[in-house]
PDB file of C-alpha atoms and ligand atoms in Angstrom:
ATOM      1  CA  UNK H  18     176.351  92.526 106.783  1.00  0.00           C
ATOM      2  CA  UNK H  19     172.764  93.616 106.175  1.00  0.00           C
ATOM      3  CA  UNK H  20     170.889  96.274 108.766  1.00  0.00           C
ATOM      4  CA  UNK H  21     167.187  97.517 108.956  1.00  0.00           C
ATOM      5  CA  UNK H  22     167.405 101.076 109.952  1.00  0.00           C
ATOM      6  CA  UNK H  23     164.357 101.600 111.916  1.00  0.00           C
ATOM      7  CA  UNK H  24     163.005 104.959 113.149  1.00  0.00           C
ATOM      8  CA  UNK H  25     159.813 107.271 112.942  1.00  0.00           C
ATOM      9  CA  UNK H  26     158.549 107.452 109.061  1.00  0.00           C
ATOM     10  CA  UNK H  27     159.097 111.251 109.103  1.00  0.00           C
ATOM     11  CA  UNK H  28     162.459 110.932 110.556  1.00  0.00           C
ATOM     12  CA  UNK H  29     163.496 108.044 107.828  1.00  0.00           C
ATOM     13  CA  UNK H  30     162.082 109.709 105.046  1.00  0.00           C
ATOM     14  CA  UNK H  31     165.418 111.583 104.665  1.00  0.00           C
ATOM     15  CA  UNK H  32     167.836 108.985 105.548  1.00  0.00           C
ATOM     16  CA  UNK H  33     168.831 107.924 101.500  1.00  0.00           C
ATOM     17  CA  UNK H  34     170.695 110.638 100.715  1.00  0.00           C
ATOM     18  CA  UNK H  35     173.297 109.912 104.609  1.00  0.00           C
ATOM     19  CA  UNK H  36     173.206 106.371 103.515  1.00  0.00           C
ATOM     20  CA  UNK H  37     174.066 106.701  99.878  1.00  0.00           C
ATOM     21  CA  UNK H  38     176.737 109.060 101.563  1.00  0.00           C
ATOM     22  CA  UNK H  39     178.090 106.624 103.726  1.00  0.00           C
ATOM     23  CA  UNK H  40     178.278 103.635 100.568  1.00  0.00           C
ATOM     24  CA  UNK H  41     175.768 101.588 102.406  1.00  0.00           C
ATOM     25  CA  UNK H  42     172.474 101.987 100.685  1.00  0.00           C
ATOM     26  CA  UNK H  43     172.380  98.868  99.025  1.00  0.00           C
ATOM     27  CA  UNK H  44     172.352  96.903 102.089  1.00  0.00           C
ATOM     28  CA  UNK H  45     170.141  99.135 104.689  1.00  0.00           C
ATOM     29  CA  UNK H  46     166.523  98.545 104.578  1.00  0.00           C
ATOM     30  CA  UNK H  47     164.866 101.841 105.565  1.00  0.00           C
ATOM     31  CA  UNK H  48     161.816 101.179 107.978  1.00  0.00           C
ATOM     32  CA  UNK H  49     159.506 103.883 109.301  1.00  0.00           C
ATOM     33  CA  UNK H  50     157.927 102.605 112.360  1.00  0.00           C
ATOM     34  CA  UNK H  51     156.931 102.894 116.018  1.00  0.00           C
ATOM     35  CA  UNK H  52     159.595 100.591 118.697  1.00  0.00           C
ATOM     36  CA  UNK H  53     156.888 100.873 120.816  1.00  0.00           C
ATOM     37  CA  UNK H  54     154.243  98.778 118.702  1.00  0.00           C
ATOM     38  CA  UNK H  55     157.011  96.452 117.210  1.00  0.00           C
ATOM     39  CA  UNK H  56     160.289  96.172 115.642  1.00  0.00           C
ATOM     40  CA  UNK H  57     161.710  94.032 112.434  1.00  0.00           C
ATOM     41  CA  UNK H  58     161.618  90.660 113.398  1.00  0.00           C
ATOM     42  CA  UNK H  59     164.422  88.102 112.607  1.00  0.00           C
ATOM     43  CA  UNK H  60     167.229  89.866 113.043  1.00  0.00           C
ATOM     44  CA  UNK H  61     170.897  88.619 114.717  1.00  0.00           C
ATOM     45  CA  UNK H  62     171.399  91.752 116.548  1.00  0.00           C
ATOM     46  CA  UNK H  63     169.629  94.861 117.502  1.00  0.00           C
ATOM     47  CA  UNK H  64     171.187  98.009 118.544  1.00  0.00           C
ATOM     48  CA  UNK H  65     169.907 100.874 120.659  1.00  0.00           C
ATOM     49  CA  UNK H  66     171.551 103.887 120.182  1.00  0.00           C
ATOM     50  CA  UNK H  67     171.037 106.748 122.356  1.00  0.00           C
ATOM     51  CA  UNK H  68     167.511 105.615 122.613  1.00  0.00           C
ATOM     52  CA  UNK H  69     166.509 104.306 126.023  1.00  0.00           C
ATOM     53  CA  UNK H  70     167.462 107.477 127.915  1.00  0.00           C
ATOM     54  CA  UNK H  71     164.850 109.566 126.413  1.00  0.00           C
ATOM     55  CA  UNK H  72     162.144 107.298 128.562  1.00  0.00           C
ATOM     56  CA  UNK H  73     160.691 106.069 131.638  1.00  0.00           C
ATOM     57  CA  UNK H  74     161.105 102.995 132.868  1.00  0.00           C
ATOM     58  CA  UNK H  75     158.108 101.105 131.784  1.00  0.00           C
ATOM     59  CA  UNK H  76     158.526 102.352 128.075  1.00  0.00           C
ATOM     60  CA  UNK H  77     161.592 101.634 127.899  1.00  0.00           C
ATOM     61  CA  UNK H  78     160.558  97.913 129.175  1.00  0.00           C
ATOM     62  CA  UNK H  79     157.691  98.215 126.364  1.00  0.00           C
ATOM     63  CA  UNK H  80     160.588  98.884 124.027  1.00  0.00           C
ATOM     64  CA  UNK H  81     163.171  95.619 125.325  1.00  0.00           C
ATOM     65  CA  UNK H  82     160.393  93.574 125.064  1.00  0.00           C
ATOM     66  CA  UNK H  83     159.313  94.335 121.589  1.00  0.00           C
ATOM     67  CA  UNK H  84     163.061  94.124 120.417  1.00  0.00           C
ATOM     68  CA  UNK H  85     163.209  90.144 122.827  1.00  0.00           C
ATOM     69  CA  UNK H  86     159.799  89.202 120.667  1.00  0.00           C
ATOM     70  CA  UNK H  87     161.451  90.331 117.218  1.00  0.00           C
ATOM     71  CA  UNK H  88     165.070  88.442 117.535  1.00  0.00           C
ATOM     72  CA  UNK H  89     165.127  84.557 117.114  1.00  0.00           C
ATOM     73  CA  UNK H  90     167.090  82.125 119.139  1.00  0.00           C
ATOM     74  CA  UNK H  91     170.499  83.090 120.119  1.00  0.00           C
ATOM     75  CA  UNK H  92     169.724  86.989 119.212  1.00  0.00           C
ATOM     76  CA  UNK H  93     171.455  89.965 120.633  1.00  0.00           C
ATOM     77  CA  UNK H  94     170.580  92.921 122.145  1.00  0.00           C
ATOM     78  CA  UNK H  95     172.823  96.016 121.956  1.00  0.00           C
ATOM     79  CA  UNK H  96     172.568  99.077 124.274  1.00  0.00           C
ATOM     80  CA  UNK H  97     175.069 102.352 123.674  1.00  0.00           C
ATOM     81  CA  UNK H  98     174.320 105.143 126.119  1.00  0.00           C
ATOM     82  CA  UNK H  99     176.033 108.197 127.220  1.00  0.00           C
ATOM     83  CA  UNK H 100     177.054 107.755 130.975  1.00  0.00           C
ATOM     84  CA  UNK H 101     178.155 110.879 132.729  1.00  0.00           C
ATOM     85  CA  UNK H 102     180.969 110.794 135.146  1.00  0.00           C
ATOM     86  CA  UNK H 103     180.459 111.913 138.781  1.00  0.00           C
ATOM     87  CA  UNK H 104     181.840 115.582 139.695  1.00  0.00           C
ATOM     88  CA  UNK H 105     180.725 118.887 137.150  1.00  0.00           C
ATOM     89  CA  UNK H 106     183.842 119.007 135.264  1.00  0.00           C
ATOM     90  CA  UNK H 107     182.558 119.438 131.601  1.00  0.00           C
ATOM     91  CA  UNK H 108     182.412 115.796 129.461  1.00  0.00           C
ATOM     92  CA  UNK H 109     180.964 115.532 125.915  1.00  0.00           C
ATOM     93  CA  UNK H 110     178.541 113.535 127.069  1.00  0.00           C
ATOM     94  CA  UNK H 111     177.163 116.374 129.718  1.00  0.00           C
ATOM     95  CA  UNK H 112     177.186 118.943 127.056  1.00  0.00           C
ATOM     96  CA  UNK H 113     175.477 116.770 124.723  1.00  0.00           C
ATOM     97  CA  UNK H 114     172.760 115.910 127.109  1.00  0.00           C
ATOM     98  CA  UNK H 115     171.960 119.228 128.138  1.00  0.00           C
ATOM     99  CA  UNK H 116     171.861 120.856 124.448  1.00  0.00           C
ATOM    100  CA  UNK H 117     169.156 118.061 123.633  1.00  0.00           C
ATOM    101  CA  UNK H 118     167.141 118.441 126.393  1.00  0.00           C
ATOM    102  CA  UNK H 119     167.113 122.097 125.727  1.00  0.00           C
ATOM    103  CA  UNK H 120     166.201 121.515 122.143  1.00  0.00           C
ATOM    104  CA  UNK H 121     163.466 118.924 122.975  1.00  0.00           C
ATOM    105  CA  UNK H 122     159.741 119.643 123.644  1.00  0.00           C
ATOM    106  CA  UNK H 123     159.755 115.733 124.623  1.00  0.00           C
ATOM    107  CA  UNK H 124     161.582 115.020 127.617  1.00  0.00           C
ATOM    108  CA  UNK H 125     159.650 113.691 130.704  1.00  0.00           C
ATOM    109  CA  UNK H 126     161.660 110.750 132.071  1.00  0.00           C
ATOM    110  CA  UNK H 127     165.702 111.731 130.823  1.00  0.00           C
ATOM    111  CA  UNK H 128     167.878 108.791 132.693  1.00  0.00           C
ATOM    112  CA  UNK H 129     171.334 109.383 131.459  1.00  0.00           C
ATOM    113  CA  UNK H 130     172.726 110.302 134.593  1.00  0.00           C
ATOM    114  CA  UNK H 131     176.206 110.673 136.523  1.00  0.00           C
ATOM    115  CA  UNK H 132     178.479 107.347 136.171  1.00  0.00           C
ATOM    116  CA  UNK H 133     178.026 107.587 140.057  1.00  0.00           C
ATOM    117  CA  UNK H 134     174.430 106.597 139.360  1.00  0.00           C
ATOM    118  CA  UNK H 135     174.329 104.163 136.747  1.00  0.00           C
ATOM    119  CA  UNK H 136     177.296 102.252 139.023  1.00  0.00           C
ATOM    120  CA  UNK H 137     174.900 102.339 142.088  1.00  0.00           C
ATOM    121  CA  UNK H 138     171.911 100.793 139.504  1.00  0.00           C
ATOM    122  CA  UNK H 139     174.335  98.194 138.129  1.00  0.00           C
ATOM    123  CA  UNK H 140     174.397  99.488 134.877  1.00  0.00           C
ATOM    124  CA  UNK H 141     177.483 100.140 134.546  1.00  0.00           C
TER     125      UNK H 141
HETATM  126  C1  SAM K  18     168.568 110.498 120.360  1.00  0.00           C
HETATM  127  S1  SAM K  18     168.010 109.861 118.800  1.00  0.00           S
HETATM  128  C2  SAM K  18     169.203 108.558 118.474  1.00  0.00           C
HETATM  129  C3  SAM K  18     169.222 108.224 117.007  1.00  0.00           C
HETATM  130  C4  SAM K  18     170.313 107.205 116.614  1.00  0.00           C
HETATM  131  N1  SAM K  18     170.085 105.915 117.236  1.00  0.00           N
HETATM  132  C5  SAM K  18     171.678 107.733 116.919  1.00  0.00           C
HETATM  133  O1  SAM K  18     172.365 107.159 117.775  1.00  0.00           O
HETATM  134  O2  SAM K  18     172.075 108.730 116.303  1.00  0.00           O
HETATM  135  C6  SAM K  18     166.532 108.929 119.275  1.00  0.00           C
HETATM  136  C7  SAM K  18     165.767 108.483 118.038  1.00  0.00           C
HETATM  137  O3  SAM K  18     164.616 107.764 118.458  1.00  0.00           O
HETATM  138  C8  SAM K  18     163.622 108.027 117.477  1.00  0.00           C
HETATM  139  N2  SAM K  18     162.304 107.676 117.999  1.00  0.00           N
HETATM  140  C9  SAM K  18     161.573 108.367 118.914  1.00  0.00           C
HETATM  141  N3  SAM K  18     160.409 107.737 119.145  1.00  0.00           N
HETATM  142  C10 SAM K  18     160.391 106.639 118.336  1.00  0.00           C
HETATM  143  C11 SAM K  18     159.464 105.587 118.143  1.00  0.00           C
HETATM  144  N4  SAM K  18     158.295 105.555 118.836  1.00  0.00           N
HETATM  145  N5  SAM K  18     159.763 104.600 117.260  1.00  0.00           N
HETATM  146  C12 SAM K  18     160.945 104.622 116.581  1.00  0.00           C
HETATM  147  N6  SAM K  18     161.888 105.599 116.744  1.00  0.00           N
HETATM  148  C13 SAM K  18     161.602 106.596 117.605  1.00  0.00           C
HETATM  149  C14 SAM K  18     163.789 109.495 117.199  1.00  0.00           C
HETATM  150  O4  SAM K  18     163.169 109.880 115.991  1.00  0.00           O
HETATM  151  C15 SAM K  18     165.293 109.624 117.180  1.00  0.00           C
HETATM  152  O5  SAM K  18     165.826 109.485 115.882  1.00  0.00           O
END
């Protein structure tokens, strides 16, 4: 398996060293780019990590559709987001989420949310 590891070029530009790390280097090409201008086209499958929740609704419908416009026939679109389950018993995932958005100056439209909610949207 071959990836393109795409992400902002001052983010990327320290990626070979975690990559080398991890014994993958050889088959990660290391992109520095912008998802909301356009992604690496031709790929089988493209995966979202912990990316969508950072934005509001029409970027993060910018974003799908740059990703649908990239991928060929018969591509595939992965999504991995954190969902919060309903109640304020402490998760990972509601520890995480408040840490980054503490730590981030960029934050206006944060949609990971209680399980509660994502299960009323149909996400989940
Ligand atoms: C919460 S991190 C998730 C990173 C990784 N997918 C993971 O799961 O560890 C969100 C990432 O989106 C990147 N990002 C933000 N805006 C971007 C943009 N316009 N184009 C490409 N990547 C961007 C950030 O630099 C950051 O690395």
């Amino acid at each position: 398996m071959r990836a393109i590891l795409l992400d902002r070029p001052e983010v990327v530009a320290g990626a070979g060293p975690t990559l080398a790390a991890a014994g993958v280097a050889d088959r990660v090409q290391v992109v520095g780019g912008d998802f909301f201008a356009a992604v690496p086209a031709g790929g089988d499958a493209y995966a979202l990590g912990a990316v969508l929740y950072d934005w509001d609704d029409d970027q993060c419908v910018t974003i799908l559709d740059n990703c649908r416009r990239a991928m060929g026939e018969g591509g595939r679109l992965l999504i991995a987001e954190i969902v919060i389950p309903p109640g304020d018993g402490p998760t990972t995932g509601r520890c995480w989420t408040s840490t980054s958005w503490w730590s981030s100056a960029a934050a206006p439209a944060r949609r990971t949310s209680t399980g509660g909610c994502w299960r009323r949207r149909g996400c989940a």
